C-alpha cells in the first residue's frame, strides 16, 4: 500500500480531476507499469517500443517518500556469482572439487571490496550486500555448484558495466558473475527551476523548505528518465519509506489526499490551467 498502490491511486485521482480540462494543453500522461521490483521490467519494455512513451518535459515518480520531494535515487545492480566444482561422496572429498569453498572465499572477498571514487554529496557512498548463498545437494556429497546473490546500490554516474568488470576481475576465475537487475541511479539538479517550483509546492507539507534529498532504493525513473531524454525527475509519493516491504504495510489516508492535491497543482501549473 505504501509501495506503491497509494501513489498509483493518488495520481490516477489527480488525472481524473483534470482530464476534462487538459485538451489544448501540454497534457498529462500516466505510465503505469509492472515489474519495477525486478528491474523496471515494464518501463524497459515500453522504452524499447518505438513511440510508446511519447514525450515528457518533466517526470513525477509516485514512489514512497512521505510526500517529501526527492531529486534522485541510487541505482541497483544485482548479480549472481556462480562457482562450480565436481561432486563426489562426502566420505571421499579428495575425489571432488568443493564449489562452496570457492564461494566462501568469494564472499569473504566481497566483504572487503572497496568502491572507487568519492561518495555522492547527498546519496552517500555505494553499498554492497551479499543477500543469498545457495549450493550443495545434501550433507554427504561434495557440492558441485554454489550461487551467491549480490545486491549493489550505486550512485548516479557510476557505470554499471565498468563496475561489473572490476568486480569480475577482483573475484578472479573461481566465480562467474552475471547481472540479474541493472537499474542505474537518477539525479536532477535541485537548482533546476521546475524542481524549485516543486520545493515551493511541498514546503507547507514538509514544514520547511525541502533540501536536496534522494532515496536509497531505485524506481522506474531508472528506465523512464533516460528513455524520455533526461527531463527533470522528482520522486514524490504518499507512502512511507520505513513501511516498504513490511508486514501489515499501510499508508495514511491524509498522505494520499495530500499527494492528490500536489499532483493536481503540479499538473495544473505545467499545463497552464
mmCIF file of C-alpha atoms in Angstrom:
data_model
loop_
_atom_site.group_PDB
_atom_site.id
_atom_site.type_symbol
_atom_site.label_atom_id
_atom_site.label_comp_id
_atom_site.label_asym_id
_atom_site.label_seq_id
_atom_site.Cartn_x
_atom_site.Cartn_y
_atom_site.Cartn_z
ATOM 1 C CA UNK A 1 0.000 0.000 0.000
ATOM 2 C CA UNK A 2 2.912 2.367 0.672
ATOM 3 C CA UNK A 3 4.989 0.793 -2.108
ATOM 4 C CA UNK A 4 3.164 1.903 -4.131
ATOM 5 C CA UNK A 5 -0.564 1.354 -4.554
ATOM 6 C CA UNK A 6 -1.183 4.621 -2.711
ATOM 7 C CA UNK A 7 0.916 6.508 -5.269
ATOM 8 C CA UNK A 8 -0.992 4.994 -8.175
ATOM 9 C CA UNK A 9 -4.323 5.826 -6.503
ATOM 10 C CA UNK A 10 -3.237 9.430 -5.946
ATOM 11 C CA UNK A 11 -2.014 10.183 -9.452
ATOM 12 C CA UNK A 12 -4.986 8.464 -11.103
ATOM 13 C CA UNK A 13 -7.351 10.519 -8.934
ATOM 14 C CA UNK A 14 -5.479 13.720 -9.788
ATOM 15 C CA UNK A 15 -5.581 12.926 -13.510
ATOM 16 C CA UNK A 16 -9.305 12.231 -13.387
ATOM 17 C CA UNK A 17 -9.912 15.598 -11.760
ATOM 18 C CA UNK A 18 -8.083 17.387 -14.564
ATOM 19 C CA UNK A 19 -8.989 15.206 -17.546
ATOM 20 C CA UNK A 20 -11.794 17.402 -18.879
ATOM 21 C CA UNK A 21 -9.564 20.493 -18.846
ATOM 22 C CA UNK A 22 -6.423 19.107 -20.495
ATOM 23 C CA UNK A 23 -7.417 19.490 -24.144
ATOM 24 C CA UNK A 24 -5.264 22.086 -25.943
ATOM 25 C CA UNK A 25 -2.624 21.932 -23.169
ATOM 26 C CA UNK A 26 0.691 20.035 -22.988
ATOM 27 C CA UNK A 27 -1.403 17.348 -21.242
ATOM 28 C CA UNK A 28 -0.629 14.721 -18.684
ATOM 29 C CA UNK A 29 0.442 11.125 -19.319
ATOM 30 C CA UNK A 30 0.156 8.331 -16.756
ATOM 31 C CA UNK A 31 2.655 5.487 -17.105
ATOM 32 C CA UNK A 32 1.506 2.522 -15.004
ATOM 33 C CA UNK A 33 3.758 -0.496 -15.367
ATOM 34 C CA UNK A 34 4.558 -3.814 -13.725
ATOM 35 C CA UNK A 35 7.853 -5.292 -12.636
ATOM 36 C CA UNK A 36 9.614 -2.333 -11.016
ATOM 37 C CA UNK A 37 10.836 -4.525 -8.138
ATOM 38 C CA UNK A 38 12.549 -6.915 -10.544
ATOM 39 C CA UNK A 39 14.457 -4.307 -12.525
ATOM 40 C CA UNK A 40 11.863 -1.935 -14.036
ATOM 41 C CA UNK A 41 10.716 -4.609 -16.498
ATOM 42 C CA UNK A 42 7.541 -2.832 -17.613
ATOM 43 C CA UNK A 43 9.261 0.523 -18.070
ATOM 44 C CA UNK A 44 12.089 -1.077 -20.024
ATOM 45 C CA UNK A 45 9.571 -2.816 -22.272
ATOM 46 C CA UNK A 46 7.784 0.463 -23.043
ATOM 47 C CA UNK A 47 11.114 2.204 -23.582
ATOM 48 C CA UNK A 48 12.021 -0.372 -26.221
ATOM 49 C CA UNK A 49 8.749 0.021 -28.170
ATOM 50 C CA UNK A 50 9.175 2.903 -30.591
ATOM 51 C CA UNK A 51 6.681 5.704 -29.930
ATOM 52 C CA UNK A 52 5.064 4.003 -26.920
ATOM 53 C CA UNK A 53 6.108 6.644 -24.400
ATOM 54 C CA UNK A 54 5.815 9.817 -26.460
ATOM 55 C CA UNK A 55 7.489 12.872 -24.940
ATOM 56 C CA UNK A 56 7.841 14.312 -21.450
ATOM 57 C CA UNK A 57 9.130 17.631 -20.179
ATOM 58 C CA UNK A 58 9.192 16.535 -16.532
ATOM 59 C CA UNK A 59 8.505 13.317 -14.610
ATOM 60 C CA UNK A 60 6.871 12.639 -11.254
ATOM 61 C CA UNK A 61 7.528 9.190 -9.790
ATOM 62 C CA UNK A 62 4.949 8.347 -7.115
ATOM 63 C CA UNK A 63 7.167 6.048 -5.022
ATOM 64 C CA UNK A 64 7.082 6.254 -1.243
ATOM 65 C CA UNK A 65 8.704 9.427 0.130
ATOM 66 C CA UNK A 66 6.104 10.601 2.666
ATOM 67 C CA UNK A 67 5.361 13.403 0.158
ATOM 68 C CA UNK A 68 8.905 14.732 0.544
ATOM 69 C CA UNK A 69 10.297 15.663 -2.893
ATOM 70 C CA UNK A 70 13.435 13.658 -3.696
ATOM 71 C CA UNK A 71 15.636 14.713 -6.592
ATOM 72 C CA UNK A 72 17.341 11.385 -7.215
ATOM 73 C CA UNK A 73 17.852 7.797 -6.224
ATOM 74 C CA UNK A 74 20.553 5.181 -6.072
ATOM 75 C CA UNK A 75 20.832 2.539 -8.748
ATOM 76 C CA UNK A 76 20.545 -1.197 -8.269
ATOM 77 C CA UNK A 77 22.980 -3.734 -9.714
ATOM 78 C CA UNK A 78 22.051 -7.251 -8.635
ATOM 79 C CA UNK A 79 24.419 -10.025 -9.573
ATOM 80 C CA UNK A 80 24.730 -13.777 -9.354
ATOM 81 C CA UNK A 81 28.254 -15.019 -8.755
ATOM 82 C CA UNK A 82 28.383 -18.728 -9.604
ATOM 83 C CA UNK A 83 31.146 -21.179 -8.734
ATOM 84 C CA UNK A 84 31.276 -24.742 -9.991
ATOM 85 C CA UNK A 85 33.093 -27.847 -8.789
ATOM 86 C CA UNK A 86 32.984 -31.625 -9.094
ATOM 87 C CA UNK A 87 30.665 -33.745 -6.985
ATOM 88 C CA UNK A 88 31.826 -36.771 -5.031
ATOM 89 C CA UNK A 89 30.801 -38.800 -1.998
ATOM 90 C CA UNK A 90 31.166 -36.848 1.233
ATOM 91 C CA UNK A 91 33.393 -39.548 2.698
ATOM 92 C CA UNK A 92 35.883 -39.071 -0.150
ATOM 93 C CA UNK A 93 36.101 -35.279 -0.613
ATOM 94 C CA UNK A 94 39.518 -35.582 -2.215
ATOM 95 C CA UNK A 95 37.788 -37.052 -5.293
ATOM 96 C CA UNK A 96 35.735 -33.910 -5.851
ATOM 97 C CA UNK A 97 36.082 -30.127 -6.074
ATOM 98 C CA UNK A 98 34.061 -28.273 -3.454
ATOM 99 C CA UNK A 99 32.227 -25.327 -5.020
ATOM 100 C CA UNK A 100 31.130 -23.997 -1.626
ATOM 101 C CA UNK A 101 34.743 -23.446 -0.615
ATOM 102 C CA UNK A 102 35.196 -21.350 -3.749
ATOM 103 C CA UNK A 103 32.014 -19.455 -2.944
ATOM 104 C CA UNK A 104 33.066 -18.903 0.670
ATOM 105 C CA UNK A 105 36.325 -17.338 -0.466
ATOM 106 C CA UNK A 106 34.384 -15.103 -2.844
ATOM 107 C CA UNK A 107 32.010 -13.997 -0.063
ATOM 108 C CA UNK A 108 34.938 -13.149 2.213
ATOM 109 C CA UNK A 109 36.474 -11.091 -0.587
ATOM 110 C CA UNK A 110 33.171 -9.321 -1.261
ATOM 111 C CA UNK A 111 33.027 -8.161 2.353
ATOM 112 C CA UNK A 112 36.360 -6.400 1.775
ATOM 113 C CA UNK A 113 35.504 -4.933 -1.643
ATOM 114 C CA UNK A 114 36.214 -1.190 -1.860
ATOM 115 C CA UNK A 115 34.448 1.065 -4.359
ATOM 116 C CA UNK A 116 36.471 3.534 -6.362
ATOM 117 C CA UNK A 117 35.652 7.241 -6.396
ATOM 118 C CA UNK A 118 34.075 9.647 -3.937
ATOM 119 C CA UNK A 119 30.657 9.278 -2.278
ATOM 120 C CA UNK A 120 27.774 11.253 -3.735
ATOM 121 C CA UNK A 121 27.299 14.521 -1.787
ATOM 122 C CA UNK A 122 23.657 13.670 -0.997
ATOM 123 C CA UNK A 123 23.164 9.956 -1.646
ATOM 124 C CA UNK A 124 26.384 8.928 0.047
ATOM 125 C CA UNK A 125 28.603 6.010 -0.981
ATOM 126 C CA UNK A 126 27.605 2.950 -2.995
ATOM 127 C CA UNK A 127 26.922 -0.173 -0.955
ATOM 128 C CA UNK A 128 27.309 -3.930 -1.416
ATOM 129 C CA UNK A 129 25.406 -6.684 0.366
ATOM 130 C CA UNK A 130 25.574 -10.458 -0.051
ATOM 131 C CA UNK A 131 21.917 -11.384 0.281
ATOM 132 C CA UNK A 132 21.804 -15.090 -0.595
ATOM 133 C CA UNK A 133 24.054 -18.100 -0.962
ATOM 134 C CA UNK A 134 22.760 -21.433 -2.224
ATOM 135 C CA UNK A 135 24.581 -24.617 -3.073
ATOM 136 C CA UNK A 136 25.028 -28.306 -2.482
ATOM 137 C CA UNK A 137 22.675 -31.254 -2.864
ATOM 138 C CA UNK A 138 22.979 -32.945 0.527
ATOM 139 C CA UNK A 139 25.279 -33.009 3.509
ATOM 140 C CA UNK A 140 27.121 -36.159 2.464
ATOM 141 C CA UNK A 141 28.100 -35.015 -1.034
ATOM 142 C CA UNK A 142 30.776 -32.674 -2.291
ATOM 143 C CA UNK A 143 28.856 -29.667 -3.764
ATOM 144 C CA UNK A 144 29.424 -29.029 -7.446
ATOM 145 C CA UNK A 145 27.729 -25.621 -7.601
ATOM 146 C CA UNK A 146 27.112 -22.542 -5.470
ATOM 147 C CA UNK A 147 25.373 -19.257 -6.335
ATOM 148 C CA UNK A 148 25.895 -16.016 -4.420
ATOM 149 C CA UNK A 149 23.330 -13.198 -4.670
ATOM 150 C CA UNK A 150 24.945 -9.750 -4.581
ATOM 151 C CA UNK A 151 22.976 -6.513 -4.131
ATOM 152 C CA UNK A 152 24.937 -3.379 -5.083
ATOM 153 C CA UNK A 153 23.378 0.061 -4.705
ATOM 154 C CA UNK A 154 25.206 2.534 -6.914
ATOM 155 C CA UNK A 155 25.322 6.305 -7.139
ATOM 156 C CA UNK A 156 24.433 8.373 -10.239
ATOM 157 C CA UNK A 157 27.119 8.465 -12.955
ATOM 158 C CA UNK A 158 28.602 5.187 -11.688
ATOM 159 C CA UNK A 159 28.733 2.972 -14.774
ATOM 160 C CA UNK A 160 27.409 -0.488 -14.063
ATOM 161 C CA UNK A 161 29.308 -2.141 -16.891
ATOM 162 C CA UNK A 162 32.622 -0.828 -15.610
ATOM 163 C CA UNK A 163 31.752 -1.813 -12.047
ATOM 164 C CA UNK A 164 30.869 -5.366 -13.073
ATOM 165 C CA UNK A 165 34.131 -5.689 -14.996
ATOM 166 C CA UNK A 166 36.077 -4.536 -11.948
ATOM 167 C CA UNK A 167 34.205 -6.895 -9.646
ATOM 168 C CA UNK A 168 34.733 -9.824 -12.031
ATOM 169 C CA UNK A 169 38.462 -9.157 -12.083
ATOM 170 C CA UNK A 170 38.523 -8.743 -8.302
ATOM 171 C CA UNK A 171 36.815 -12.100 -7.643
ATOM 172 C CA UNK A 172 39.046 -13.987 -10.030
ATOM 173 C CA UNK A 173 38.499 -17.153 -12.029
ATOM 174 C CA UNK A 174 36.736 -19.181 -9.343
ATOM 175 C CA UNK A 175 33.371 -17.482 -9.937
ATOM 176 C CA UNK A 176 31.419 -16.259 -12.970
ATOM 177 C CA UNK A 177 29.456 -13.035 -12.477
ATOM 178 C CA UNK A 178 26.186 -12.298 -14.303
ATOM 179 C CA UNK A 179 23.680 -9.430 -13.835
ATOM 180 C CA UNK A 180 20.053 -10.122 -12.891
ATOM 181 C CA UNK A 181 18.934 -6.491 -12.274
ATOM 182 C CA UNK A 182 20.576 -3.451 -13.827
ATOM 183 C CA UNK A 183 18.939 -0.114 -12.934
ATOM 184 C CA UNK A 184 21.218 2.918 -12.846
ATOM 185 C CA UNK A 185 20.807 5.864 -10.499
ATOM 186 C CA UNK A 186 18.999 9.107 -11.343
ATOM 187 C CA UNK A 187 19.752 12.673 -10.304
ATOM 188 C CA UNK A 188 18.217 16.069 -11.125
ATOM 189 C CA UNK A 189 19.987 19.280 -10.200
ATOM 190 C CA UNK A 190 17.948 20.643 -7.258
ATOM 191 C CA UNK A 191 18.560 24.165 -8.615
ATOM 192 C CA UNK A 192 16.527 23.363 -11.742
ATOM 193 C CA UNK A 193 13.619 25.868 -11.921
ATOM 194 C CA UNK A 194 10.966 23.138 -12.063
ATOM 195 C CA UNK A 195 12.476 21.373 -9.062
ATOM 196 C CA UNK A 196 12.492 24.668 -7.174
ATOM 197 C CA UNK A 197 8.800 25.004 -8.003
ATOM 198 C CA UNK A 198 8.198 21.523 -6.574
ATOM 199 C CA UNK A 199 10.044 22.580 -3.414
ATOM 200 C CA UNK A 200 7.756 25.614 -3.185
ATOM 201 C CA UNK A 201 4.642 23.457 -3.505
ATOM 202 C CA UNK A 202 5.733 20.953 -0.858
ATOM 203 C CA UNK A 203 7.022 23.405 1.752
ATOM 204 C CA UNK A 204 3.702 23.549 3.605
ATOM 205 C CA UNK A 205 3.556 19.750 3.822
ATOM 206 C CA UNK A 206 7.188 19.227 4.813
ATOM 207 C CA UNK A 207 7.033 22.074 7.351
ATOM 208 C CA UNK A 208 10.143 23.780 5.997
ATOM 209 C CA UNK A 209 11.577 24.358 2.561
ATOM 210 C CA UNK A 210 12.834 20.976 1.304
ATOM 211 C CA UNK A 211 16.530 20.343 0.916
ATOM 212 C CA UNK A 212 18.091 18.155 -1.755
ATOM 213 C CA UNK A 213 17.366 14.565 -0.789
ATOM 214 C CA UNK A 214 17.418 11.207 -2.553
ATOM 215 C CA UNK A 215 16.144 7.701 -1.965
ATOM 216 C CA UNK A 216 18.291 4.617 -1.273
ATOM 217 C CA UNK A 217 16.028 2.476 -3.482
ATOM 218 C CA UNK A 218 15.662 2.607 -7.269
ATOM 219 C CA UNK A 219 12.458 3.411 -9.163
ATOM 220 C CA UNK A 220 11.055 3.252 -12.698
ATOM 221 C CA UNK A 221 12.877 6.544 -13.303
ATOM 222 C CA UNK A 222 15.964 4.378 -13.911
ATOM 223 C CA UNK A 223 14.350 3.385 -17.214
ATOM 224 C CA UNK A 224 11.878 6.202 -17.903
ATOM 225 C CA UNK A 225 14.106 9.242 -17.355
ATOM 226 C CA UNK A 226 16.757 8.223 -19.934
ATOM 227 C CA UNK A 227 14.039 6.965 -22.300
ATOM 228 C CA UNK A 228 12.434 10.428 -22.239
ATOM 229 C CA UNK A 229 15.781 12.110 -22.854
ATOM 230 C CA UNK A 230 16.662 13.067 -19.281
ATOM 231 C CA UNK A 231 13.960 15.539 -18.193
ATOM 232 C CA UNK A 232 13.885 16.743 -14.561
ATOM 233 C CA UNK A 233 12.508 13.982 -12.366
ATOM 234 C CA UNK A 234 11.115 14.124 -8.842
ATOM 235 C CA UNK A 235 10.323 11.104 -6.657
ATOM 236 C CA UNK A 236 7.276 12.196 -4.684
ATOM 237 C CA UNK A 237 4.696 9.832 -3.254
ATOM 238 C CA UNK A 238 2.396 9.384 -0.252
ATOM 239 C CA UNK A 239 3.809 6.089 1.021
ATOM 240 C CA UNK A 240 6.316 5.938 3.855
ATOM 241 C CA UNK A 241 9.828 4.630 3.197
ATOM 242 C CA UNK A 242 10.064 2.860 6.553
ATOM 243 C CA UNK A 243 6.896 0.860 5.822
ATOM 244 C CA UNK A 244 8.006 -0.500 2.451
ATOM 245 C CA UNK A 245 8.120 -4.316 2.310
ATOM 246 C CA UNK A 246 6.930 -4.573 5.905
ATOM 247 C CA UNK A 247 4.326 -6.896 7.399
ATOM 248 C CA UNK A 248 0.980 -5.049 7.593
ATOM 249 C CA UNK A 249 2.258 -2.285 5.297
ATOM 250 C CA UNK A 250 -0.135 0.660 5.200
ATOM 251 C CA UNK A 251 -0.442 4.270 4.029
ATOM 252 C CA UNK A 252 -2.150 7.054 5.949
ATOM 253 C CA UNK A 253 -5.225 8.401 4.164
ATOM 254 C CA UNK A 254 -4.206 12.020 4.743
ATOM 255 C CA UNK A 255 -0.927 11.352 2.931
ATOM 256 C CA UNK A 256 -2.861 10.135 -0.114
ATOM 257 C CA UNK A 257 -5.112 13.206 -0.008
ATOM 258 C CA UNK A 258 -2.042 15.469 0.220
ATOM 259 C CA UNK A 259 -0.480 13.701 -2.766
ATOM 260 C CA UNK A 260 -3.634 14.161 -4.855
ATOM 261 C CA UNK A 261 -3.593 17.902 -4.208
ATOM 262 C CA UNK A 262 0.129 18.087 -5.002
ATOM 263 C CA UNK A 263 -0.237 16.186 -8.277
ATOM 264 C CA UNK A 264 -3.216 18.331 -9.310
ATOM 265 C CA UNK A 265 -1.270 21.528 -8.643
ATOM 266 C CA UNK A 266 1.907 20.276 -10.371
ATOM 267 C CA UNK A 267 -0.087 19.302 -13.471
ATOM 268 C CA UNK A 268 -2.217 22.457 -13.373
ATOM 269 C CA UNK A 269 0.857 24.674 -13.406
ATOM 270 C CA UNK A 270 2.618 22.624 -16.066
ATOM 271 C CA UNK A 271 -0.431 22.696 -18.319
ATOM 272 C CA UNK A 272 -1.188 26.360 -17.728
ATOM 273 C CA UNK A 273 -4.621 25.796 -16.201
#
